Amino acid sequence: MPERTCIACRNKNDQGFFWRVARDFEGRVALWKGHGRSAYICKKQECIDGALSKGRLERALKGPVASEDRRVLQDELICKLR
Ligand SMILES: [Zn+2]
């Protein structure tokens, strides 16, 4: 099992431990979509906040993330925490 790293806290773990966010072929960023470059986020509030701030998502995905995509992603992740 390859290890993944949370883009917020940098903890390493198995892929199943994280949510996966990826960029699709149109450049949109969403949860579990796309086959290209992806970013991993721990399933907790601090890491959602951390991942969506300070350009971490942009850095992990090597490019801009639309503000709408970011907002949808944040809503989805927070919803999954409940
Ligand atoms: Zn984390």
Coordinates of N, CA and C and ligand atoms in Angstrom, one line a residue:
M1 N 0.8 -1.2 0.0 CA 0.0 0.0 0.0 C 0.9 1.3 0.0
P2 N 0.8 2.1 -1.0 CA 1.7 3.3 -1.0 C 1.2 4.3 0.0
E3 N 2.1 4.9 0.6 CA 1.7 5.9 1.6 C 1.4 7.3 0.9
R4 N 0.4 7.9 1.5 CA 0.0 9.2 1.1 C 0.3 10.2 2.2
T5 N 0.4 11.5 1.8 CA 0.6 12.5 2.8 C -0.5 13.6 2.8
C6 N -1.0 13.9 3.9 CA -2.0 15.0 4.1 C -1.4 16.3 3.7
I7 N -2.1 17.1 2.8 CA -1.5 18.4 2.4 C -1.5 19.4 3.5
A8 N -2.3 19.2 4.5 CA -2.4 20.1 5.6 C -1.4 19.9 6.7
C9 N -1.5 18.7 7.3 CA -0.7 18.4 8.5 C 0.6 17.5 8.2
R10 N 0.7 17.1 6.9 CA 1.8 16.3 6.4 C 1.9 14.9 7.1
N11 N 0.9 14.5 7.8 CA 1.0 13.1 8.3 C 0.9 12.1 7.1
K12 N 1.5 11.0 7.3 CA 1.5 10.0 6.2 C 0.6 8.8 6.7
N13 N -0.1 8.2 5.8 CA -0.9 7.1 6.1 C -1.3 6.4 4.8
D14 N -2.1 5.3 5.0 CA -2.6 4.6 3.8 C -3.7 5.5 3.1
Q15 N -3.9 5.3 1.8 CA -4.8 6.1 1.0 C -6.2 6.2 1.7
G16 N -6.7 5.0 2.2 CA -8.0 5.0 2.8 C -8.3 5.9 4.0
F17 N -7.2 6.3 4.6 CA -7.3 7.2 5.7 C -7.7 8.6 5.3
F18 N -7.5 8.9 4.0 CA -7.7 10.3 3.6 C -8.8 10.5 2.6
W19 N -9.3 11.7 2.5 CA -10.1 12.0 1.3 C -9.2 12.4 0.2
R20 N -9.6 12.0 -1.0 CA -8.8 12.3 -2.2 C -9.5 13.4 -3.0
V21 N -8.7 14.4 -3.3 CA -9.2 15.5 -4.1 C -8.4 15.5 -5.4
A22 N -9.0 15.6 -6.6 CA -8.2 15.6 -7.8 C -8.7 16.6 -8.8
R23 N -7.9 16.8 -9.8 CA -8.3 17.7 -10.9 C -8.7 16.9 -12.1
D24 N -9.8 17.2 -12.7 CA -10.2 16.5 -13.8 C -9.6 17.1 -15.1
F25 N -10.0 16.5 -16.3 CA -9.3 16.9 -17.5 C -9.7 18.3 -17.9
E26 N -10.8 18.8 -17.3 CA -11.2 20.2 -17.6 C -10.6 21.2 -16.7
G27 N -9.8 20.7 -15.7 CA -9.2 21.6 -14.8 C -10.0 21.8 -13.5
R28 N -11.2 21.2 -13.4 CA -12.0 21.4 -12.2 C -11.5 20.5 -11.1
V29 N -11.6 21.0 -9.9 CA -11.1 20.2 -8.8 C -12.3 19.8 -7.9
A30 N -12.3 18.5 -7.6 CA -13.4 17.9 -6.8 C -13.0 16.7 -6.1
L31 N -13.9 16.3 -5.2 CA -13.6 15.1 -4.3 C -13.8 13.9 -5.2
W32 N -12.8 13.0 -5.1 CA -12.8 11.7 -5.8 C -13.0 11.7 -7.3
K33 N -12.8 12.9 -7.9 CA -12.9 13.0 -9.4 C -11.5 13.1 -10.0
G34 N -11.5 12.8 -11.3 CA -10.3 13.0 -12.0 C -9.3 11.8 -11.8
H35 N -8.4 11.8 -12.8 CA -7.4 10.7 -12.7 C -6.0 11.3 -12.6
G36 N -5.9 12.5 -12.7 CA -4.6 13.2 -12.7 C -4.0 13.4 -11.3
R37 N -3.4 14.5 -11.2 CA -2.7 14.8 -9.9 C -3.7 14.9 -8.8
S38 N -3.4 14.4 -7.7 CA -4.4 14.4 -6.6 C -3.7 14.9 -5.3
A39 N -4.6 15.3 -4.4 CA -4.2 15.7 -3.1 C -5.0 14.9 -2.0
Y40 N -4.3 14.7 -0.9 CA -5.0 13.9 0.2 C -5.1 14.8 1.4
I41 N -6.3 14.6 2.1 CA -6.7 15.4 3.2 C -7.2 14.5 4.3
C42 N -6.7 14.6 5.5 CA -7.2 13.8 6.7 C -8.7 14.1 6.9
K43 N -9.4 13.1 7.4 CA -10.8 13.3 7.6 C -11.1 14.0 9.0
K44 N -10.6 15.2 9.0 CA -10.9 16.0 10.2 C -10.9 17.5 9.9
Q45 N -11.6 18.2 10.8 CA -11.8 19.7 10.5 C -10.5 20.5 10.3
E46 N -9.6 20.2 11.2 CA -8.3 21.0 11.1 C -7.7 20.9 9.7
C47 N -7.7 19.7 9.2 CA -7.0 19.4 7.9 C -7.9 19.9 6.8
I48 N -9.2 20.0 6.9 CA -10.0 20.6 5.8 C -9.6 22.1 5.8
D49 N -9.6 22.7 6.9 CA -9.3 24.1 7.0 C -7.9 24.4 6.5
G50 N -6.9 23.6 6.9 CA -5.6 23.7 6.5 C -5.3 23.6 5.1
A51 N -6.0 22.6 4.5 CA -5.8 22.2 3.1 C -6.4 23.3 2.2
L52 N -7.5 24.0 2.7 CA -8.1 25.0 1.8 C -7.6 26.4 2.1
S53 N -6.6 26.5 2.9 CA -6.0 27.8 3.2 C -4.6 27.9 2.7
K54 N -4.1 29.1 2.6 CA -2.6 29.3 2.3 C -2.1 28.6 1.0
G55 N -3.0 28.5 0.0 CA -2.6 27.9 -1.3 C -2.1 26.5 -1.3
R56 N -2.4 25.8 -0.2 CA -1.9 24.4 -0.2 C -2.5 23.5 -1.3
L57 N -3.8 23.7 -1.5 CA -4.4 22.9 -2.6 C -3.8 23.2 -3.9
E58 N -3.6 24.5 -4.2 CA -3.0 24.9 -5.4 C -1.7 24.3 -5.6
R59 N -0.9 24.3 -4.6 CA 0.5 23.8 -4.6 C 0.4 22.3 -4.9
A60 N -0.4 21.6 -4.2 CA -0.5 20.2 -4.4 C -1.0 19.8 -5.8
L61 N -1.9 20.6 -6.3 CA -2.4 20.3 -7.6 C -1.8 21.0 -8.7
K62 N -0.7 21.7 -8.4 CA 0.1 22.4 -9.4 C -0.7 23.4 -10.3
G63 N -1.5 24.2 -9.7 CA -2.2 25.2 -10.5 C -3.4 25.8 -9.7
P64 N -4.1 26.8 -10.4 CA -5.2 27.4 -9.7 C -6.4 26.5 -9.4
V65 N -7.1 26.8 -8.4 CA -8.3 26.1 -8.0 C -9.4 27.2 -8.0
A66 N -10.4 27.0 -8.9 CA -11.5 27.9 -9.0 C -12.2 28.1 -7.6
S67 N -12.6 29.4 -7.3 CA -13.1 29.7 -6.0 C -14.4 28.9 -5.8
E68 N -15.2 28.6 -6.9 CA -16.4 27.9 -6.8 C -16.1 26.4 -6.4
D69 N -15.1 25.9 -7.0 CA -14.7 24.5 -6.7 C -14.3 24.4 -5.3
R70 N -13.5 25.4 -4.8 CA -13.1 25.4 -3.4 C -14.3 25.4 -2.5
R71 N -15.3 26.2 -2.8 CA -16.4 26.3 -1.9 C -17.2 25.0 -1.9
V72 N -17.4 24.4 -3.0 CA -18.2 23.2 -3.1 C -17.4 22.1 -2.4
L73 N -16.1 22.1 -2.6 CA -15.3 21.1 -1.9 C -15.4 21.2 -0.4
Q74 N -15.3 22.4 0.1 CA -15.4 22.7 1.5 C -16.7 22.2 2.1
D75 N -17.8 22.6 1.4 CA -19.1 22.1 1.8 C -19.2 20.6 1.9
E76 N -18.7 20.0 0.8 CA -18.8 18.5 0.8 C -18.0 17.8 1.9
L77 N -16.8 18.4 2.1 CA -15.9 17.8 3.2 C -16.5 18.0 4.6
I78 N -17.0 19.2 4.8 CA -17.6 19.4 6.1 C -18.9 18.6 6.3
C79 N -19.6 18.4 5.2 CA -20.8 17.6 5.3 C -20.5 16.1 5.6
K80 N -19.4 15.7 5.1 CA -18.9 14.3 5.4 C -18.5 14.1 6.8
L81 N -18.1 15.1 7.4 CA -17.6 15.0 8.8 C -18.7 14.7 9.8
R82 N -20.0 15.1 9.4 CA -21.1 15.0 10.3 C -21.6 13.5 10.4
Ligands
ZN1 ZN -4.0 16.1 8.0

